[in-house]
Coordinates of C-alpha atoms in Angstrom, one line a residue:
Chain V
X17 CA 90.5 -105.6 -158.9
X18 CA 88.6 -102.6 -160.7
X19 CA 86.7 -102.9 -163.4
X20 CA 87.2 -101.3 -166.8
X21 CA 84.5 -100.7 -169.4
X22 CA 85.2 -101.3 -172.8
X23 CA 85.8 -97.1 -173.6
X24 CA 87.8 -97.1 -170.6
X25 CA 90.4 -99.2 -171.4
X26 CA 92.8 -96.2 -172.6
X27 CA 93.0 -95.9 -168.3
X28 CA 93.5 -99.7 -167.0
X29 CA 97.1 -99.9 -167.8
X30 CA 98.0 -96.3 -166.2
X31 CA 95.7 -97.1 -163.5
X32 CA 97.6 -100.4 -162.9
X33 CA 100.6 -98.8 -163.4
X34 CA 100.6 -96.7 -160.4
X35 CA 98.8 -98.9 -158.6
X36 CA 101.9 -100.7 -159.2
X37 CA 104.1 -98.0 -158.4
X38 CA 102.4 -96.9 -155.0
X39 CA 102.8 -100.6 -153.6
X40 CA 106.9 -100.6 -155.0
X41 CA 107.1 -96.3 -153.1
X42 CA 107.4 -96.4 -149.6
X43 CA 106.7 -92.7 -149.5
X44 CA 110.5 -91.8 -149.2
X45 CA 111.9 -92.5 -152.6
X46 CA 111.0 -89.3 -154.3
X47 CA 112.0 -90.1 -158.0
X48 CA 109.0 -92.3 -158.0
X49 CA 106.7 -90.8 -155.8
X50 CA 107.0 -87.6 -158.7
X51 CA 106.7 -90.5 -161.3
X52 CA 103.2 -91.2 -159.3
X53 CA 102.1 -87.9 -159.6
X54 CA 102.9 -87.2 -163.0
X55 CA 100.8 -90.4 -164.1
X56 CA 98.0 -89.5 -162.0
X57 CA 98.0 -86.8 -163.3
X58 CA 97.6 -88.0 -167.0
X59 CA 95.4 -90.0 -165.5
X60 CA 93.2 -87.5 -164.5
X61 CA 93.3 -86.2 -168.1
X62 CA 92.8 -89.1 -169.6
X63 CA 89.6 -89.7 -167.7
X64 CA 88.0 -86.2 -167.8
X65 CA 89.1 -86.4 -171.7
X66 CA 86.7 -89.6 -171.9
X67 CA 83.9 -88.4 -169.1
X68 CA 83.4 -85.3 -170.9
X69 CA 82.1 -87.6 -174.6
X70 CA 80.1 -90.1 -173.6
X71 CA 78.0 -92.0 -176.5
X72 CA 74.1 -92.2 -174.5
X73 CA 74.7 -96.3 -175.4
X74 CA 78.6 -95.4 -173.0
X75 CA 76.1 -94.0 -170.4
X76 CA 73.9 -96.7 -170.2
X77 CA 77.1 -99.1 -169.6
X78 CA 78.3 -97.0 -166.5
X79 CA 74.6 -97.2 -165.4
X80 CA 74.9 -100.7 -165.5
X81 CA 78.5 -101.1 -164.3
X82 CA 79.1 -104.2 -161.5
X83 CA 80.6 -101.5 -159.1
X84 CA 77.4 -98.9 -159.4
X85 CA 76.5 -98.2 -155.4
X86 CA 73.1 -100.1 -155.0
X87 CA 70.4 -98.7 -153.3
X88 CA 71.7 -100.3 -150.2
X89 CA 75.0 -98.6 -150.6
X90 CA 73.6 -95.7 -150.6
X91 CA 71.1 -96.5 -147.4
X92 CA 74.2 -97.2 -145.6
X93 CA 76.2 -94.2 -146.4
X94 CA 73.3 -91.5 -146.2
X95 CA 70.7 -93.0 -143.3
X96 CA 70.7 -94.0 -139.9
X97 CA 69.5 -96.7 -137.7
X98 CA 67.7 -97.9 -140.7
X99 CA 65.3 -100.9 -140.2
X100 CA 64.5 -102.9 -143.4
X101 CA 61.1 -104.4 -143.9
X102 CA 59.7 -107.3 -145.4
X103 CA 57.1 -108.8 -147.7
X104 CA 53.4 -108.3 -149.1
X105 CA 51.6 -109.7 -146.6
X106 CA 50.0 -111.9 -149.5
X107 CA 52.6 -113.5 -151.2
X108 CA 55.9 -113.2 -150.4
X109 CA 59.0 -110.9 -149.8
X110 CA 60.5 -110.1 -152.9
X111 CA 64.4 -109.0 -152.1
X112 CA 65.0 -106.8 -155.2
X113 CA 63.0 -104.2 -153.2
X114 CA 64.0 -103.1 -150.4
X115 CA 62.7 -100.5 -147.8
X116 CA 62.3 -99.6 -144.6
X117 CA 62.8 -96.6 -141.9
X118 CA 66.2 -94.7 -141.9
X119 CA 66.8 -91.4 -141.0
X120 CA 68.5 -89.0 -142.8
X121 CA 70.2 -85.5 -141.2
X122 CA 67.2 -86.4 -138.8
X123 CA 64.3 -86.6 -140.5
X124 CA 63.0 -90.4 -140.4
X125 CA 62.3 -91.4 -144.0
X126 CA 60.8 -94.0 -145.7
X127 CA 63.1 -95.2 -147.8
X128 CA 62.3 -97.9 -151.0
X129 CA 64.7 -98.9 -153.8
X130 CA 65.3 -101.9 -156.2
X131 CA 68.5 -103.8 -155.5
X132 CA 70.4 -105.8 -157.5
X133 CA 72.7 -107.4 -155.6
X134 CA 76.4 -108.0 -156.3
X135 CA 78.4 -110.9 -157.2
X136 CA 76.8 -114.0 -159.2
X137 CA 75.0 -115.3 -155.6
X138 CA 73.2 -112.3 -154.9
X139 CA 72.6 -111.0 -158.1
X140 CA 70.3 -114.0 -158.7
X141 CA 68.8 -113.3 -155.2
X142 CA 67.9 -110.5 -155.4
X143 CA 66.8 -111.6 -159.1
X144 CA 69.7 -108.9 -160.6
X145 CA 66.7 -106.0 -159.9
X146 CA 63.8 -107.3 -161.5
X147 CA 60.6 -107.0 -159.3
X148 CA 58.1 -109.4 -159.1
X149 CA 54.1 -108.3 -158.4
X150 CA 55.0 -108.5 -154.5
X151 CA 57.7 -106.6 -154.5
X152 CA 55.6 -103.4 -155.7
X153 CA 53.0 -104.5 -153.3
X154 CA 55.3 -104.5 -150.3
X155 CA 56.3 -101.0 -151.4
X156 CA 52.9 -99.7 -151.4
X157 CA 52.3 -101.4 -148.4
X158 CA 55.1 -99.6 -146.9
X159 CA 54.8 -95.9 -148.4
X160 CA 51.1 -96.5 -147.0
X161 CA 52.6 -97.0 -143.7
X162 CA 54.7 -93.8 -144.4
X163 CA 51.4 -92.0 -145.0
X164 CA 49.7 -92.6 -141.8
X165 CA 52.4 -91.1 -139.8
X166 CA 53.5 -88.8 -142.2
X167 CA 57.1 -89.8 -143.1
X168 CA 58.4 -88.7 -146.3
X169 CA 59.3 -91.2 -149.1
X170 CA 62.3 -91.5 -151.2
X171 CA 62.9 -94.1 -153.6
X172 CA 66.0 -95.1 -155.1
X173 CA 65.4 -96.3 -159.0
X174 CA 67.3 -99.1 -160.5
X175 CA 66.0 -101.6 -162.5
X176 CA 66.1 -103.4 -166.1
X177 CA 62.2 -104.0 -165.6
X178 CA 59.8 -105.4 -163.9
X179 CA 60.3 -109.5 -164.3
X180 CA 59.0 -110.6 -167.2
X181 CA 57.9 -114.6 -166.4
X182 CA 54.8 -116.8 -165.8
X183 CA 54.6 -116.2 -162.3
X184 CA 54.9 -112.5 -162.6
X185 CA 51.7 -112.8 -164.7
X186 CA 49.4 -114.7 -163.2
X187 CA 49.9 -112.5 -159.7
X188 CA 49.4 -109.7 -162.0
X189 CA 52.4 -107.5 -162.7
X190 CA 50.6 -105.0 -164.7
X191 CA 48.0 -104.5 -161.8
X192 CA 50.5 -104.2 -159.2
X193 CA 52.3 -101.6 -161.3
X194 CA 49.7 -99.2 -162.2
X195 CA 48.3 -99.2 -158.5
X196 CA 51.4 -98.2 -157.7
X197 CA 51.6 -95.5 -160.1
X198 CA 47.5 -94.5 -159.1
X199 CA 48.3 -94.9 -155.0
X200 CA 51.4 -93.1 -155.3
X201 CA 49.7 -90.4 -157.2
X202 CA 46.8 -89.7 -154.2
X203 CA 49.4 -90.3 -151.4
X204 CA 49.7 -87.4 -149.1
X205 CA 53.2 -87.4 -147.5
X206 CA 56.3 -85.8 -149.4
X207 CA 57.6 -88.3 -151.9
X208 CA 61.4 -88.0 -153.8
X209 CA 62.6 -89.8 -156.5
X210 CA 66.4 -90.6 -157.5
X211 CA 67.2 -92.8 -160.5
X212 CA 70.5 -93.9 -159.5
X213 CA 71.4 -96.4 -162.2
X214 CA 69.3 -97.6 -165.1
X215 CA 65.6 -96.5 -165.3
X216 CA 63.9 -99.6 -166.8
X217 CA 60.7 -98.7 -168.2
X218 CA 57.1 -99.9 -166.3
X219 CA 59.5 -101.7 -163.3
X220 CA 61.4 -98.2 -163.2
X221 CA 58.5 -95.3 -163.0
X222 CA 56.1 -98.1 -160.4
X223 CA 58.7 -96.6 -157.4
X224 CA 58.8 -93.0 -159.9
X225 CA 55.5 -91.0 -159.1
X226 CA 57.1 -88.3 -157.1
X227 CA 57.2 -84.8 -156.0
X228 CA 60.7 -84.3 -157.1
X229 CA 62.4 -87.0 -159.6
X230 CA 66.3 -86.5 -159.8
X231 CA 68.7 -88.8 -161.9
X232 CA 72.4 -89.5 -161.1
X233 CA 74.7 -87.7 -163.7
X234 CA 75.1 -91.0 -165.7
X235 CA 71.9 -93.0 -164.7
X236 CA 69.5 -93.7 -167.8
X237 CA 65.7 -93.8 -167.7
X238 CA 64.1 -94.9 -171.2
X239 CA 60.5 -96.8 -172.1
X240 CA 62.1 -99.5 -173.4
X241 CA 65.8 -100.7 -173.3
X242 CA 68.0 -100.1 -176.4
X243 CA 68.4 -103.2 -177.1
X244 CA 64.6 -104.2 -176.8
X245 CA 64.4 -101.2 -179.2
X246 CA 67.3 -102.6 -181.3
X247 CA 65.3 -105.4 -181.6
X248 CA 61.8 -104.0 -182.7
X249 CA 64.0 -101.9 -185.2
X250 CA 66.4 -103.9 -187.1
X251 CA 66.4 -107.4 -185.8
X252 CA 64.7 -108.3 -189.4
X253 CA 67.2 -106.6 -191.5
X254 CA 70.2 -109.1 -189.4
X255 CA 71.7 -109.1 -186.9
X256 CA 72.6 -106.6 -184.2
X257 CA 75.0 -105.4 -181.8
X258 CA 76.7 -102.8 -180.7
X259 CA 76.6 -100.3 -183.0
X260 CA 73.0 -100.9 -183.6
X261 CA 72.7 -100.7 -179.4
X262 CA 74.0 -97.6 -179.2
X263 CA 72.2 -96.1 -182.2
X264 CA 68.7 -96.8 -180.5
X265 CA 70.9 -95.5 -177.4
X266 CA 70.7 -92.1 -179.0
X267 CA 67.4 -91.8 -180.5
X268 CA 65.6 -92.7 -177.3
X269 CA 67.1 -89.6 -175.2
X270 CA 67.6 -91.4 -172.4
X271 CA 70.6 -89.4 -170.7
X272 CA 69.8 -87.3 -167.4
X273 CA 70.5 -84.3 -169.0
X274 CA 68.4 -85.4 -172.2
X275 CA 65.4 -85.8 -169.3
X276 CA 66.3 -82.7 -167.8
X277 CA 65.8 -80.7 -171.3
X278 CA 62.5 -82.0 -171.3
X279 CA 61.9 -81.6 -168.1
X280 CA 60.5 -84.8 -166.6
X281 CA 63.1 -84.4 -164.1
X282 CA 64.2 -81.6 -161.7
X283 CA 67.5 -81.6 -161.5
X284 CA 70.7 -83.3 -162.2
X285 CA 72.5 -84.8 -159.4
X286 CA 76.1 -84.7 -160.1
X287 CA 78.7 -87.6 -159.9
X288 CA 82.3 -87.9 -159.3
X289 CA 85.0 -88.3 -162.1
X290 CA 84.6 -91.6 -163.7
X291 CA 81.2 -92.4 -161.9
X292 CA 79.0 -92.8 -159.1
X293 CA 81.5 -96.0 -157.9
X294 CA 84.8 -94.0 -158.2
X295 CA 83.6 -91.9 -155.1
X296 CA 80.1 -93.4 -153.3
X297 CA 80.2 -91.6 -150.4
X298 CA 81.0 -88.5 -152.7
X299 CA 78.1 -89.2 -154.6
X300 CA 75.8 -90.1 -151.3
X301 CA 76.1 -87.2 -149.7
X302 CA 75.2 -84.7 -153.2
X303 CA 71.9 -87.2 -152.8
X304 CA 71.5 -86.3 -149.4
X305 CA 71.7 -82.5 -149.7
X306 CA 69.5 -83.0 -152.8
X307 CA 67.1 -85.1 -151.2
X308 CA 66.7 -82.4 -148.2
X309 CA 66.8 -79.5 -150.2
X310 CA 63.6 -80.8 -152.1
X311 CA 61.5 -81.7 -148.3
X312 CA 62.4 -78.4 -147.4
X313 CA 60.5 -76.7 -149.9
X314 CA 58.0 -80.0 -149.6
X315 CA 57.6 -79.0 -145.7
X316 CA 55.3 -75.9 -145.8
X317 CA 52.7 -77.5 -147.8
X318 CA 49.3 -79.2 -147.1
X319 CA 48.7 -82.8 -148.0
X320 CA 46.3 -81.8 -150.2
X321 CA 48.2 -79.0 -151.9
X322 CA 51.1 -81.4 -152.0
X323 CA 49.1 -83.9 -153.8
X324 CA 47.3 -81.1 -156.3
X325 CA 50.7 -80.5 -157.3
X326 CA 51.9 -83.7 -157.9
X327 CA 49.1 -84.3 -160.0
X328 CA 49.9 -80.9 -162.2
X329 CA 53.3 -82.0 -162.4
X330 CA 52.1 -85.3 -164.5
X331 CA 49.2 -83.5 -166.1
X332 CA 51.4 -81.5 -168.1
X333 CA 53.6 -84.3 -169.4
X334 CA 53.4 -85.3 -173.1
X335 CA 54.0 -83.5 -176.1
X336 CA 51.4 -83.8 -178.6
X337 CA 49.7 -81.6 -180.9
X338 CA 46.6 -79.5 -181.2
X339 CA 44.6 -78.6 -184.1
X340 CA 45.5 -79.0 -188.0
X341 CA 48.4 -76.4 -188.9
X342 CA 49.6 -76.4 -185.1
X343 CA 53.2 -77.6 -185.0
X344 CA 55.3 -77.7 -182.2
Chain B
X17 CA 17.5 -107.6 -179.8
X18 CA 18.5 -104.2 -180.6
X19 CA 22.8 -105.8 -181.5
X20 CA 21.2 -108.3 -183.7
X21 CA 19.5 -105.7 -186.4
X22 CA 22.6 -103.2 -186.2
X23 CA 24.9 -105.5 -187.0
X24 CA 23.3 -106.8 -189.8
X25 CA 23.5 -103.6 -191.4
X26 CA 26.9 -103.4 -190.4
X27 CA 27.4 -105.7 -192.3
X28 CA 27.1 -104.3 -195.5
X29 CA 30.1 -100.9 -195.0
X30 CA 32.4 -104.1 -194.0
X31 CA 31.9 -105.9 -197.2
X32 CA 33.2 -102.7 -198.9
X33 CA 35.8 -102.2 -196.8
X34 CA 37.8 -105.2 -197.0
X35 CA 37.1 -106.3 -200.4
X36 CA 39.5 -109.1 -200.8
X37 CA 38.9 -112.9 -200.2
X38 CA 35.9 -114.8 -199.3
X39 CA 37.0 -116.7 -196.8
X40 CA 39.4 -115.9 -193.4
X41 CA 41.5 -118.3 -191.6
X42 CA 41.2 -117.9 -187.7
X43 CA 44.0 -116.6 -186.4
X44 CA 43.0 -118.7 -183.1
X45 CA 41.6 -122.3 -184.3
X46 CA 43.1 -121.9 -188.0
X47 CA 40.3 -123.2 -189.2
X48 CA 39.4 -121.7 -193.0
X49 CA 35.9 -119.9 -192.4
X50 CA 33.9 -118.2 -195.2
X51 CA 34.2 -114.7 -194.2
X52 CA 30.4 -113.1 -194.4
X53 CA 29.5 -116.0 -191.8
X54 CA 32.2 -114.2 -189.5
X55 CA 30.6 -111.0 -190.1
X56 CA 27.4 -111.9 -189.6
X57 CA 28.7 -112.8 -186.0
X58 CA 30.0 -109.9 -185.4
X59 CA 33.7 -111.1 -186.4
X60 CA 33.5 -113.8 -183.6
X61 CA 35.0 -117.6 -185.2
X62 CA 32.2 -119.0 -185.6
X63 CA 34.0 -122.6 -184.9
X64 CA 35.9 -121.0 -182.3
X65 CA 34.5 -118.0 -180.7
X66 CA 37.6 -116.7 -181.5
X67 CA 37.1 -112.4 -180.9
X68 CA 38.6 -111.0 -184.3
X69 CA 40.0 -107.2 -183.9
X70 CA 37.8 -104.7 -184.6
X71 CA 38.3 -101.5 -185.4
X72 CA 37.2 -98.3 -183.0
X73 CA 34.2 -97.7 -184.8
X74 CA 33.0 -101.2 -185.2
X75 CA 33.2 -100.9 -181.5
X76 CA 31.4 -98.3 -180.8
X77 CA 28.8 -99.2 -182.5
X78 CA 28.5 -102.3 -181.1
X79 CA 27.9 -100.8 -178.0
X80 CA 26.9 -97.3 -177.7
X81 CA 23.3 -96.4 -178.8
X82 CA 22.7 -96.0 -182.2
X83 CA 23.1 -92.1 -182.9
X84 CA 24.7 -91.4 -179.3
X85 CA 28.2 -90.4 -179.8
X86 CA 30.0 -87.7 -180.1
X87 CA 33.4 -87.4 -180.5
X88 CA 36.0 -85.3 -178.1
X89 CA 39.0 -83.8 -178.8
X90 CA 39.6 -85.5 -181.9
X91 CA 42.1 -82.6 -182.9
X92 CA 44.3 -84.0 -180.4
X93 CA 47.2 -85.5 -182.7
X94 CA 50.9 -87.1 -182.0
X95 CA 54.0 -84.9 -181.7
X96 CA 57.4 -86.2 -182.3
X97 CA 59.5 -84.9 -179.0
X98 CA 62.3 -86.8 -179.8
X99 CA 62.7 -86.1 -183.7
X100 CA 63.2 -89.9 -183.9
X101 CA 63.5 -92.0 -187.2
X102 CA 64.6 -95.3 -187.7
X103 CA 64.1 -96.5 -191.2
X104 CA 61.7 -94.2 -191.9
X105 CA 60.6 -90.6 -189.5
X106 CA 58.3 -91.1 -187.2
X107 CA 56.2 -87.8 -187.9
X108 CA 55.9 -89.9 -191.7
X109 CA 54.9 -93.2 -189.8
X110 CA 52.3 -91.8 -187.7
X111 CA 50.9 -89.7 -191.1
X112 CA 50.9 -93.2 -193.2
X113 CA 48.7 -94.5 -190.7
X114 CA 46.5 -91.7 -190.3
X115 CA 46.1 -91.8 -194.3
X116 CA 45.3 -96.2 -193.7
X117 CA 43.2 -96.2 -190.9
X118 CA 41.3 -92.7 -191.2
X119 CA 41.8 -92.5 -187.7
X120 CA 44.1 -89.4 -186.6
X121 CA 45.6 -90.9 -183.1
X122 CA 45.4 -94.5 -181.5
X123 CA 42.2 -94.0 -179.7
X124 CA 38.3 -92.8 -180.6
X125 CA 36.8 -90.8 -177.1
X126 CA 33.7 -88.7 -176.8
X127 CA 30.6 -88.9 -175.1
X128 CA 27.2 -91.4 -175.6
X129 CA 24.6 -93.5 -174.3
X130 CA 24.9 -97.2 -173.0
X131 CA 21.0 -98.4 -172.8
X132 CA 20.1 -95.1 -172.1
X133 CA 22.8 -94.4 -169.6
X134 CA 24.9 -91.4 -170.6
X135 CA 28.9 -92.5 -170.4
X136 CA 31.9 -91.1 -171.4
X137 CA 33.6 -93.6 -174.0
X138 CA 37.5 -94.1 -174.9
X139 CA 38.0 -96.9 -177.8
X140 CA 41.4 -97.7 -178.7
X141 CA 42.4 -99.0 -182.1
X142 CA 45.1 -101.7 -182.4
X143 CA 45.6 -101.3 -186.8
X144 CA 46.8 -97.4 -185.7
X145 CA 50.3 -97.9 -184.6
X146 CA 49.7 -101.0 -182.6
X147 CA 47.4 -99.1 -180.8
X148 CA 50.3 -97.8 -178.9
X149 CA 50.7 -95.0 -176.4
X150 CA 52.5 -91.9 -176.9
X151 CA 51.0 -87.7 -175.5
X152 CA 48.5 -87.9 -177.0
X153 CA 46.9 -91.2 -176.4
X154 CA 47.8 -90.5 -172.7
X155 CA 45.7 -86.8 -173.6
X156 CA 42.7 -87.8 -174.8
X157 CA 42.4 -90.6 -171.7
X158 CA 43.0 -88.0 -168.9
X159 CA 40.6 -85.5 -170.9
X160 CA 38.0 -88.1 -170.8
X161 CA 38.3 -89.0 -167.0
X162 CA 38.5 -85.1 -166.7
X163 CA 35.3 -85.1 -168.5
X164 CA 33.3 -88.0 -166.4
X165 CA 34.6 -86.0 -163.4
X166 CA 33.1 -82.8 -164.6
X167 CA 29.4 -84.7 -166.0
X168 CA 29.6 -87.2 -162.4
X169 CA 29.0 -90.0 -165.4
X170 CA 31.0 -93.2 -165.9
X171 CA 34.3 -93.8 -167.7
X172 CA 34.6 -97.1 -169.6
X173 CA 37.4 -97.4 -171.8
X174 CA 38.1 -100.3 -174.1
X175 CA 41.6 -101.5 -174.4
X176 CA 43.9 -103.0 -177.5
X177 CA 47.3 -102.0 -177.6
X178 CA 51.0 -103.2 -177.5
X179 CA 52.1 -100.8 -175.1
X180 CA 53.9 -97.9 -174.6
X181 CA 54.8 -95.6 -177.8
X182 CA 58.3 -96.1 -177.9
X183 CA 58.8 -93.6 -180.5
X184 CA 58.0 -91.0 -178.4
X185 CA 60.9 -92.1 -175.5
X186 CA 60.5 -90.8 -171.9
X187 CA 56.8 -89.2 -172.8
X188 CA 54.9 -92.3 -173.5
X189 CA 56.7 -93.9 -170.3
X190 CA 54.8 -90.7 -168.0
X191 CA 51.3 -91.3 -169.8
X192 CA 51.3 -94.2 -167.9
X193 CA 51.4 -92.4 -164.8
X194 CA 49.1 -89.7 -166.0
X195 CA 46.5 -91.8 -166.8
X196 CA 46.7 -93.7 -163.7
X197 CA 46.9 -90.5 -161.4
X198 CA 43.6 -89.4 -163.6
X199 CA 41.7 -92.8 -162.5
X200 CA 42.6 -91.8 -159.3
X201 CA 41.3 -88.6 -158.6
X202 CA 38.0 -90.2 -160.9
X203 CA 37.6 -92.9 -157.9
X204 CA 38.2 -90.7 -155.2
X205 CA 35.2 -88.3 -156.6
X206 CA 33.4 -91.6 -156.5
X207 CA 32.8 -92.0 -160.7
X208 CA 32.0 -95.5 -162.2
X209 CA 35.1 -96.1 -164.1
X210 CA 34.5 -99.9 -166.2
X211 CA 37.7 -100.9 -168.3
X212 CA 37.0 -103.2 -171.1
X213 CA 40.3 -105.5 -172.7
X214 CA 40.4 -106.7 -176.2
X215 CA 42.6 -108.7 -178.1
X216 CA 45.9 -107.5 -177.2
X217 CA 46.8 -105.4 -174.4
X218 CA 50.2 -105.4 -173.5
X219 CA 52.8 -103.7 -171.7
X220 CA 52.6 -100.0 -170.8
X221 CA 48.8 -100.1 -171.3
X222 CA 47.7 -102.9 -169.4
X223 CA 50.3 -101.8 -166.3
X224 CA 48.7 -98.1 -166.1
X225 CA 44.9 -97.2 -166.9
X226 CA 43.3 -100.8 -168.0
X227 CA 44.0 -102.6 -165.0
X228 CA 42.7 -99.7 -162.3
X229 CA 39.0 -100.5 -163.2
X230 CA 36.2 -100.5 -160.8
X231 CA 34.7 -103.6 -163.3
X232 CA 37.2 -105.1 -165.6
X233 CA 35.8 -107.1 -168.5
X234 CA 37.5 -108.8 -171.4
X235 CA 37.0 -110.6 -174.5
X236 CA 37.3 -114.3 -175.0
X237 CA 40.6 -115.3 -175.2
X238 CA 42.0 -112.2 -175.6
X239 CA 45.9 -112.0 -175.5
X240 CA 46.1 -110.0 -172.4
X241 CA 49.5 -109.0 -170.3
X242 CA 52.3 -106.9 -169.3
X243 CA 55.8 -108.7 -171.3
X244 CA 54.9 -109.8 -174.5
X245 CA 55.3 -114.0 -174.9
X246 CA 58.5 -114.3 -176.8
X247 CA 60.3 -111.9 -174.3
X248 CA 58.4 -114.0 -171.2
X249 CA 60.4 -117.3 -173.5
X250 CA 64.0 -115.9 -173.9
X251 CA 64.0 -114.9 -170.3
X252 CA 63.0 -118.2 -168.6
X253 CA 63.9 -120.3 -171.6
X254 CA 60.8 -122.3 -171.3
X255 CA 57.3 -122.8 -173.2
X256 CA 54.8 -121.4 -171.9
X257 CA 51.3 -123.1 -170.7
X258 CA 48.8 -123.4 -173.2
X259 CA 45.7 -120.4 -172.3
X260 CA 48.7 -118.7 -171.1
X261 CA 47.9 -114.7 -170.6
X262 CA 44.2 -115.2 -172.4
X263 CA 41.9 -114.1 -170.7
X264 CA 40.6 -117.3 -169.1
X265 CA 43.8 -117.1 -167.8
X266 CA 43.6 -114.3 -165.9
X267 CA 40.0 -114.9 -164.6
X268 CA 41.1 -117.8 -163.5
X269 CA 43.9 -116.1 -161.8
X270 CA 41.2 -112.8 -160.3
X271 CA 42.7 -110.6 -162.6
X272 CA 39.7 -109.4 -164.2
X273 CA 35.8 -109.8 -162.8
X274 CA 34.2 -111.7 -166.3
X275 CA 35.5 -113.0 -169.4
X276 CA 32.1 -111.8 -171.6
X277 CA 31.4 -112.8 -175.2
X278 CA 30.9 -109.8 -178.0
X279 CA 27.2 -110.3 -178.0
X280 CA 26.4 -109.7 -174.8
X281 CA 28.6 -106.8 -173.5
X282 CA 26.6 -104.2 -174.1
X283 CA 23.5 -105.3 -172.3
X284 CA 26.3 -106.4 -169.5
X285 CA 27.7 -103.0 -170.1
X286 CA 24.1 -101.6 -169.2
X287 CA 23.3 -103.7 -166.0
X288 CA 26.5 -102.7 -164.6
X289 CA 25.7 -99.1 -164.9
X290 CA 22.2 -99.9 -163.7
X291 CA 23.1 -100.9 -160.5
X292 CA 24.7 -98.0 -159.8
X293 CA 23.6 -95.2 -161.0
X294 CA 20.7 -93.4 -159.4
X295 CA 19.3 -91.3 -162.6
X296 CA 19.0 -92.7 -166.2
X297 CA 18.2 -90.9 -169.2

């Protein structure tokens, strides 16, 4: 069963009909075949109509789509000989973050990412992709391992945020994130990051200090979720719902194209019509191409130049005013 | 003791600033306390030792040598990268805070002496937009770190913040990485960094420069954390333990080095810097 989002409903009927006809037809009945073709054309038109005009809130829904490929899906599509490594050597292993060595087009990468989990049981096991401090400490351990052996690092960002809980606070959620930010800025090996779904605030950026930062076309990256923002701004004035979430999503400028315009990311990686889940292999191939192109650019740089340039990228992010009359 | 004399002087101008009410209710123990008594006590509740929030200027008076502070980058203020508007435009909101607080941003930076030792110091002010970190705050912290590196003197920060400034969207999130990277360079250069956490310190500020101090000090009973208490309660649907996210809780869990009373803060800083500095002035 395909899962349809609210705004995709006009497609559901069409595509269900197509599937039904396909089942009935044996491929020889010309009438049915041409009817299928007609309907498919119509569905494609409807789809591109819907997808060329997505609001930021609708993009958020696609970024959180239950069928959207996750880190381990992309790893299995683009990497060979993947070996997952576990544990932070201090407290626990955090299944909401995964990492290990894998080979993409003959280069061994340390591949790390948030993992949300599919189906109720795995979702709970993965804590819905919301890491605890030990998760971040594991990723740092793995990144340092990669640095020692001069292997490039690829991170996939896809989380609603770091987990807000008692244990997480007790074990230093803030310290774990802060340390990742600081250490990643100094690692003497290339770091490439791709936001593949939800880039949820501090829990996301803790994997996102990179030499090249990309976003999939329908992913989002934000300092706060649209729901959180709406709650802060409008909760006092009554009940909040999709309308307010939509307004907040708009105001926060969270889409890939917004961030490209802000020069916070380097490129937008295109998704197939209807979103990454409609053709995971296609999406994975686009990711692999982009990552290898980025690595090519960085191969010639000395470690100290790499670190220096990474710092300068971060150093210049920010829009502020300086001097009384100076307005930007 | 020098600090005691100084606060007596402070008392006078504070009285002018807050005209209403002779009595205040302590936010922690809910006792009604004579205001003058609190002010005489460095704005610490005499009943329960709760440390009331103080402004950045009051904080500076408390920890730097008198007359030694020279502000840097006062002209760096917020932009409006998103064109953000909620009930009022973000630009107007910032102007409102500037008018109300007399500050231009949620942080003051500069160089100063602490017990004769030169330092670069950055102090946040919660009364300015909840002490939130946007591009201007991030930039000022980075410039302070760079100045400390250049002068080869310690960096001291005092955090008081609700976290990243939502109204600047992704730019405020990026300040977490930017400030943390600057602290990373500072450490590599062998410069001492002391971070003081005051009530409250949360979110993107805790999860960046504030938790990266070589030494981390917190004021008694300060609320410190990553996630806010309401968010945690809603997520785990449990009541939170009694002293949850208080400075003492973080000390117990090994996240900070010490909890220091306001009256002892300057001495403690002086001692720490003394241990690690070769040339006091």
